mmCIF file of C-alpha atoms in Angstrom:
data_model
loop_
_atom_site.group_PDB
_atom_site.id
_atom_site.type_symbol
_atom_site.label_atom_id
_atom_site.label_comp_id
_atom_site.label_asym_id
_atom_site.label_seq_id
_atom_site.Cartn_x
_atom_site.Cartn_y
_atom_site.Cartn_z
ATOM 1 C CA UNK S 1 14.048 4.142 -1.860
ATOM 2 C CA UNK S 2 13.962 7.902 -3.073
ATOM 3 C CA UNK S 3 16.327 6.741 -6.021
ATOM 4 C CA UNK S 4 19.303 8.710 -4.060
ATOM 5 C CA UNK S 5 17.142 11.597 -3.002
ATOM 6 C CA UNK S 6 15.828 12.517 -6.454
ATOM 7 C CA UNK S 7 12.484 11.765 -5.620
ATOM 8 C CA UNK S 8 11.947 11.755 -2.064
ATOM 9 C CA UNK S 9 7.454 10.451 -2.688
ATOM 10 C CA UNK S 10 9.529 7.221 -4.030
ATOM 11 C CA UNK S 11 9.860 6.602 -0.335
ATOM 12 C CA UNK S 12 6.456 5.647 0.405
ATOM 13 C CA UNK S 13 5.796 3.514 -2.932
ATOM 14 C CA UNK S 14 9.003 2.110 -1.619
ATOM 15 C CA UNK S 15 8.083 1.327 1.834
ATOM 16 C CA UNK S 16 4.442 0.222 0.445
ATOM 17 C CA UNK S 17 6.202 -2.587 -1.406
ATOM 18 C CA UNK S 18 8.521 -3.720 1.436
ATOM 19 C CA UNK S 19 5.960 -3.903 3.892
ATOM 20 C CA UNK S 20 3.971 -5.858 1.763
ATOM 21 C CA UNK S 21 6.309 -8.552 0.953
ATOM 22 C CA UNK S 22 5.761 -9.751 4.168
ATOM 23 C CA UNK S 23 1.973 -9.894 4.795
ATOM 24 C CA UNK S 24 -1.179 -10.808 2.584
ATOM 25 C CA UNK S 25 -2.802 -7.815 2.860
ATOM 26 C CA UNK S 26 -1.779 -3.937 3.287
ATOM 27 C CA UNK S 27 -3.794 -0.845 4.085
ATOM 28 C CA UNK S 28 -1.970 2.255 4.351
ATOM 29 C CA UNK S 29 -3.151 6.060 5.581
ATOM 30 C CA UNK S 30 -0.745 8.632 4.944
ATOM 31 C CA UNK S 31 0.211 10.492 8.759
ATOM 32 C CA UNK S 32 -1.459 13.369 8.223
ATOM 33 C CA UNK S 33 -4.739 10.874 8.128
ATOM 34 C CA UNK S 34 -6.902 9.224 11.021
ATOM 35 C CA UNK S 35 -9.804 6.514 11.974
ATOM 36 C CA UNK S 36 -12.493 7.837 12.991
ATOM 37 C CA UNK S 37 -14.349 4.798 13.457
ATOM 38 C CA UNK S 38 -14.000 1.476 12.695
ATOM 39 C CA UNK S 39 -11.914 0.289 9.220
ATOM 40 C CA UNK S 40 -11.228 -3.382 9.309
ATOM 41 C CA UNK S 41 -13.595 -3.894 7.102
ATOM 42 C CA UNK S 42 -11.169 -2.473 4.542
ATOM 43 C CA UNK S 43 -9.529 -5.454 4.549
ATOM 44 C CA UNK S 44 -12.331 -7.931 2.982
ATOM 45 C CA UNK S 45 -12.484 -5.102 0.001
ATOM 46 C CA UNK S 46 -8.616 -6.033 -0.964
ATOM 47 C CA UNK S 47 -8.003 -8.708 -3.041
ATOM 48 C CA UNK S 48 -5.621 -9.498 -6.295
ATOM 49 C CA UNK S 49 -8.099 -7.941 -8.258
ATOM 50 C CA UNK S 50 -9.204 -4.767 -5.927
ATOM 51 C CA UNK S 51 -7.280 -2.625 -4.366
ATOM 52 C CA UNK S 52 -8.838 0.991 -2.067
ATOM 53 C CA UNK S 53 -7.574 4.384 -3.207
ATOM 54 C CA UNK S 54 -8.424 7.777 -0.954
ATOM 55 C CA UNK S 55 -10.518 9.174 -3.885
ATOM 56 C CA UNK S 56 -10.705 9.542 -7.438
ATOM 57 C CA UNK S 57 -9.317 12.947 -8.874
ATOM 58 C CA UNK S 58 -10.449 12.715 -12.272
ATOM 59 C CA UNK S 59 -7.942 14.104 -15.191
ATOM 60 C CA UNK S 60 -4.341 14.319 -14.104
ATOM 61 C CA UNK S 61 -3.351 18.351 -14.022
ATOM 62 C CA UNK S 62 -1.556 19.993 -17.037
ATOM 63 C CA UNK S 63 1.496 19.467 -16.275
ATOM 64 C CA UNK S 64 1.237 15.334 -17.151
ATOM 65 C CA UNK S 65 0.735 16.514 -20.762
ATOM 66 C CA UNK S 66 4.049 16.837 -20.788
ATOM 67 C CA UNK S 67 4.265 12.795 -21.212
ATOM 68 C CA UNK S 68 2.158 12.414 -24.321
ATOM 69 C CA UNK S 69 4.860 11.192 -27.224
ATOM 70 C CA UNK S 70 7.738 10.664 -24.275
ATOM 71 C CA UNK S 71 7.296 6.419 -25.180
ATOM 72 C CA UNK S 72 7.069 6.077 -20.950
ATOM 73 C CA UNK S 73 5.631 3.216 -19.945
ATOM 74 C CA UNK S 74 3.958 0.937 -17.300
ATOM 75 C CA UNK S 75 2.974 -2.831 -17.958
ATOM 76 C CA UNK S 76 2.828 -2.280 -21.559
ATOM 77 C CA UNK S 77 0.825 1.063 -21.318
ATOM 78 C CA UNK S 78 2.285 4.001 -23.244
ATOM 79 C CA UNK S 79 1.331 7.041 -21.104
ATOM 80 C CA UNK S 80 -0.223 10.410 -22.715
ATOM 81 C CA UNK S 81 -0.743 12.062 -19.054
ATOM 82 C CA UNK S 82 -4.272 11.772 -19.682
ATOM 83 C CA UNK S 83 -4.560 8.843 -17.620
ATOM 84 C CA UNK S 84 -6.820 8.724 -14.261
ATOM 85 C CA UNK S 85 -5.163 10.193 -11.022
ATOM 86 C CA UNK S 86 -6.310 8.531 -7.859
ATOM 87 C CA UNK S 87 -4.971 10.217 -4.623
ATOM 88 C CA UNK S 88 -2.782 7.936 -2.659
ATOM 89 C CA UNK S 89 -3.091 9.023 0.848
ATOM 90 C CA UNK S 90 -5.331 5.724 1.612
ATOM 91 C CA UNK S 91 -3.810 2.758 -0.377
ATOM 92 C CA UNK S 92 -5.349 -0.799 0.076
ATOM 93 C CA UNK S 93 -3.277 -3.367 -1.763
ATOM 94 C CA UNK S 94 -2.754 -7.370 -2.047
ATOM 95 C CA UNK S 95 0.184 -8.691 -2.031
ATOM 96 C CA UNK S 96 -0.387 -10.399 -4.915
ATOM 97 C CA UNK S 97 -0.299 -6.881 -7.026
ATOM 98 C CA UNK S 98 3.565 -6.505 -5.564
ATOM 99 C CA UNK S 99 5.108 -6.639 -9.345
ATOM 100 C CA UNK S 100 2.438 -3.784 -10.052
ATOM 101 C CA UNK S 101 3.476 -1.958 -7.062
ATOM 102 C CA UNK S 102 7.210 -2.448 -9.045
ATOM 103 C CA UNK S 103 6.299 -1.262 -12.053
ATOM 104 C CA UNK S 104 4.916 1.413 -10.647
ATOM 105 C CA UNK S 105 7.804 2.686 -8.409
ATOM 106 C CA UNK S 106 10.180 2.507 -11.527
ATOM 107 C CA UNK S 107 8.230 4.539 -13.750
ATOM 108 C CA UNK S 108 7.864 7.283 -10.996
ATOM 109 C CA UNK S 109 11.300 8.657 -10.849
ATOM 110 C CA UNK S 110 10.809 8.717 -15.078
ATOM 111 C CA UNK S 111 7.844 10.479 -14.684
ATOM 112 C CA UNK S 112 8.928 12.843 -12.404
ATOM 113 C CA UNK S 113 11.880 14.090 -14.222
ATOM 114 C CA UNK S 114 9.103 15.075 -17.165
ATOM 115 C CA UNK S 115 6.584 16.271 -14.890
ATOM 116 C CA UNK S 116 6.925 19.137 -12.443
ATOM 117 C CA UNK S 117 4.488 18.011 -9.802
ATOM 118 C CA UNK S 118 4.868 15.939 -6.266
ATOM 119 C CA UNK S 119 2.158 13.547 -7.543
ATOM 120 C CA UNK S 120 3.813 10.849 -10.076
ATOM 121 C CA UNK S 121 4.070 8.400 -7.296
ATOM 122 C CA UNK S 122 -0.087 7.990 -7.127
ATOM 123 C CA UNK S 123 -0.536 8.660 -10.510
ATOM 124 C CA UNK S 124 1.629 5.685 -11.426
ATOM 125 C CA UNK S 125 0.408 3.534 -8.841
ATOM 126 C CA UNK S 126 -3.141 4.174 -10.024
ATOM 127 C CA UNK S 127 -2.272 3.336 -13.643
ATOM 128 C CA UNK S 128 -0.485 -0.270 -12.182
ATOM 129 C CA UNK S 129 -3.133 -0.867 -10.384
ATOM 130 C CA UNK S 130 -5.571 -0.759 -12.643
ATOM 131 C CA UNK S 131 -4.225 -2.670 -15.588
ATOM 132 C CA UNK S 132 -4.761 -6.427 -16.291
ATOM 133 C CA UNK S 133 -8.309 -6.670 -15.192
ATOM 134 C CA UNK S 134 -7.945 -4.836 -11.477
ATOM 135 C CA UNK S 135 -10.188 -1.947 -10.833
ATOM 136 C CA UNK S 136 -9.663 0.464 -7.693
ATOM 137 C CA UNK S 137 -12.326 1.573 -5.629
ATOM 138 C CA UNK S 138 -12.601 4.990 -3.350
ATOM 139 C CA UNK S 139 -11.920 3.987 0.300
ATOM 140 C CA UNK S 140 -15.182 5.273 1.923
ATOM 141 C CA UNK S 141 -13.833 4.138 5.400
ATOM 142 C CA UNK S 142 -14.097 6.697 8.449
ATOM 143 C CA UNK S 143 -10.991 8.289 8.402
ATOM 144 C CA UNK S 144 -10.443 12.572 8.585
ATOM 145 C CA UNK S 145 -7.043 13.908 7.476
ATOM 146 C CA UNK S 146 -5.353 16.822 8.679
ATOM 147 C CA UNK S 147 -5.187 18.131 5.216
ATOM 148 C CA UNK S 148 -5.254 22.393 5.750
ATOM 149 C CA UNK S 149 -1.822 24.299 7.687
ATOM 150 C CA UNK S 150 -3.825 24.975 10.595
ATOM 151 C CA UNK S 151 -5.117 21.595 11.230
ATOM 152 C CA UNK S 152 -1.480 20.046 11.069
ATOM 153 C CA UNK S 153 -0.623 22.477 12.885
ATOM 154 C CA UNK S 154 -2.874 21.913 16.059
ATOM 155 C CA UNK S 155 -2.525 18.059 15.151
ATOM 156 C CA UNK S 156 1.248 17.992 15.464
ATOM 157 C CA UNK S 157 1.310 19.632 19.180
ATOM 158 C CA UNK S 158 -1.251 17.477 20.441
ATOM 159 C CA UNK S 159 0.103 14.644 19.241
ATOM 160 C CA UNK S 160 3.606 16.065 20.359
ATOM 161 C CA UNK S 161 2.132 16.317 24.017
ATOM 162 C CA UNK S 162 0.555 12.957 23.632
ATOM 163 C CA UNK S 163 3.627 11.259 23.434
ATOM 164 C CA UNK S 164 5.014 13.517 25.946
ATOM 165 C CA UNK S 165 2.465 12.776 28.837
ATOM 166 C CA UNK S 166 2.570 9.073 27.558
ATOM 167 C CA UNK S 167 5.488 7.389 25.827
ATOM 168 C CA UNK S 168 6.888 5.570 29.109
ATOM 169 C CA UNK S 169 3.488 3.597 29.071
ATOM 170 C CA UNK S 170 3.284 0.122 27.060
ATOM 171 C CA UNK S 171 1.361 0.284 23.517
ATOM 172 C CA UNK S 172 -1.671 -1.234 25.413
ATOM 173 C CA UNK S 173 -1.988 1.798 27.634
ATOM 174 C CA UNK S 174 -1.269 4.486 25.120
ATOM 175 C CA UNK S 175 -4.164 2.454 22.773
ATOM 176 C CA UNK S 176 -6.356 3.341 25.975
ATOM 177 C CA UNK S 177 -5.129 6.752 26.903
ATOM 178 C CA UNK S 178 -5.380 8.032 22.596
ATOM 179 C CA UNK S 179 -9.281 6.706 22.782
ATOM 180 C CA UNK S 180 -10.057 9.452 25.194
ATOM 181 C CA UNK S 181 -7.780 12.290 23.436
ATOM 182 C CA UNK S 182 -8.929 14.825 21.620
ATOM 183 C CA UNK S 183 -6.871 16.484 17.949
ATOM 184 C CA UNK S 184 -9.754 18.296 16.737
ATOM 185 C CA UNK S 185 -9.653 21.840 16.722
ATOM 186 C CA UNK S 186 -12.412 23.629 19.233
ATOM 187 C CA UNK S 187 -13.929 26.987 18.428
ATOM 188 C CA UNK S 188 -11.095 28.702 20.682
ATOM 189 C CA UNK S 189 -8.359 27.147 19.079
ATOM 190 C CA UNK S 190 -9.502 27.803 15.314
ATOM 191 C CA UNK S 191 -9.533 31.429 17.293
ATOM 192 C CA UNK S 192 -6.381 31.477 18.355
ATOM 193 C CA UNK S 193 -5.279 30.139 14.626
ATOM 194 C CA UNK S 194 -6.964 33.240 13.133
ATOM 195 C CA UNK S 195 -3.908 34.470 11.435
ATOM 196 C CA UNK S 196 -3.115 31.829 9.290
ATOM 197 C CA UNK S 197 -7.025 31.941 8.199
ATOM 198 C CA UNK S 198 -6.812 32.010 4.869
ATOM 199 C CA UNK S 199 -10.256 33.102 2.460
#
């Protein structure tokens, strides 16, 4: 899946595609990502034609200039690096869009031996995905994401101690027991995280 540890990010678009072979419908949230609130409705927004993104990001940066005149590819499309970049950490998909999802994974260990960035995986997964008539939409779900070192920080040892205190109970018990646990960082622990504050 990471095309013999060239590209490790060609294990998710990997995985993505796997999964999906055996179900109608995927959403995915990267781990460092969480519901905040209710997101089935996520599902009724996927469909051959629509897939969820976590956000538009606009202009790829300047290092996918690099592919403009390199004849790469996906689905017909020659890419100039000036294609739009939609961030991957929330990825709704049908299965229907599974030769996309293909097309996509190929051309990302091609891309990334042009382009010195850990992004080619979304970027060519937004390209797919938006060929033939599909658009993409921004998720706008309730989900945070541990996104900063001090959050995944604080996130990883109370999740840690989560599993700790309950990984001898059955799922149905841990579902209970997460509802009432708290990751968020409180005003003493972003205290206690001062010296990795960074201005």
């Amino acid at each position: 899946m990471s095309f013999g540890d060239r590209y490790r990010f060609g294990i998710k678009a990997a995985g993505i595609i796997d999964l999906l072979q055996r179900c109608e419908r995927l959403f995915f949230m990267d781990t460092d990502m969480y519901p905040t609130g209710d997101i089935s409705r996520s599902f009724k927004r996927i469909s051959a034609q629509s897939s969820i993104m976590w956000r538009c990001e606009g202009r790829p940066k300047d290092p996918y200039r690099a592919l403009e005149g390199k004849g790469l590819s996906i689905g017909g499309h020659i890419l100039t690096g000036d294609e739009t970049m939609w961030a991957s950490g929330v990825l709704g998909v049908h299965h229907d869009n599974i030769p996309a999802l293909e097309r996509a994974h190929a051309a990302s260990e091609k891309v990334s031996e042009i382009v010195r960035a850990h992004t080619p995986e979304q970027f060519c997964t937004g390209v797919a995905l938006s060929q033939d008539g599909r658009t993409i939409s921004r998720h706008r779900m309730p989900i945070g994401n541990y996104n900063t070192r001090g959050k995944k920080l604080h996130a990883r040892k109370r999740i840690g101690a989560f599993f700790d205190l309950n990984g001898k109970l059955c799922v149905e018990q841990q579902v209970r027991q997460a509802a009432r646990y708290r990751v968020w960082r409180t005003p003493l622990d972003l205290l206690l995280q001062r010296d990795i504050w960074h201005f």
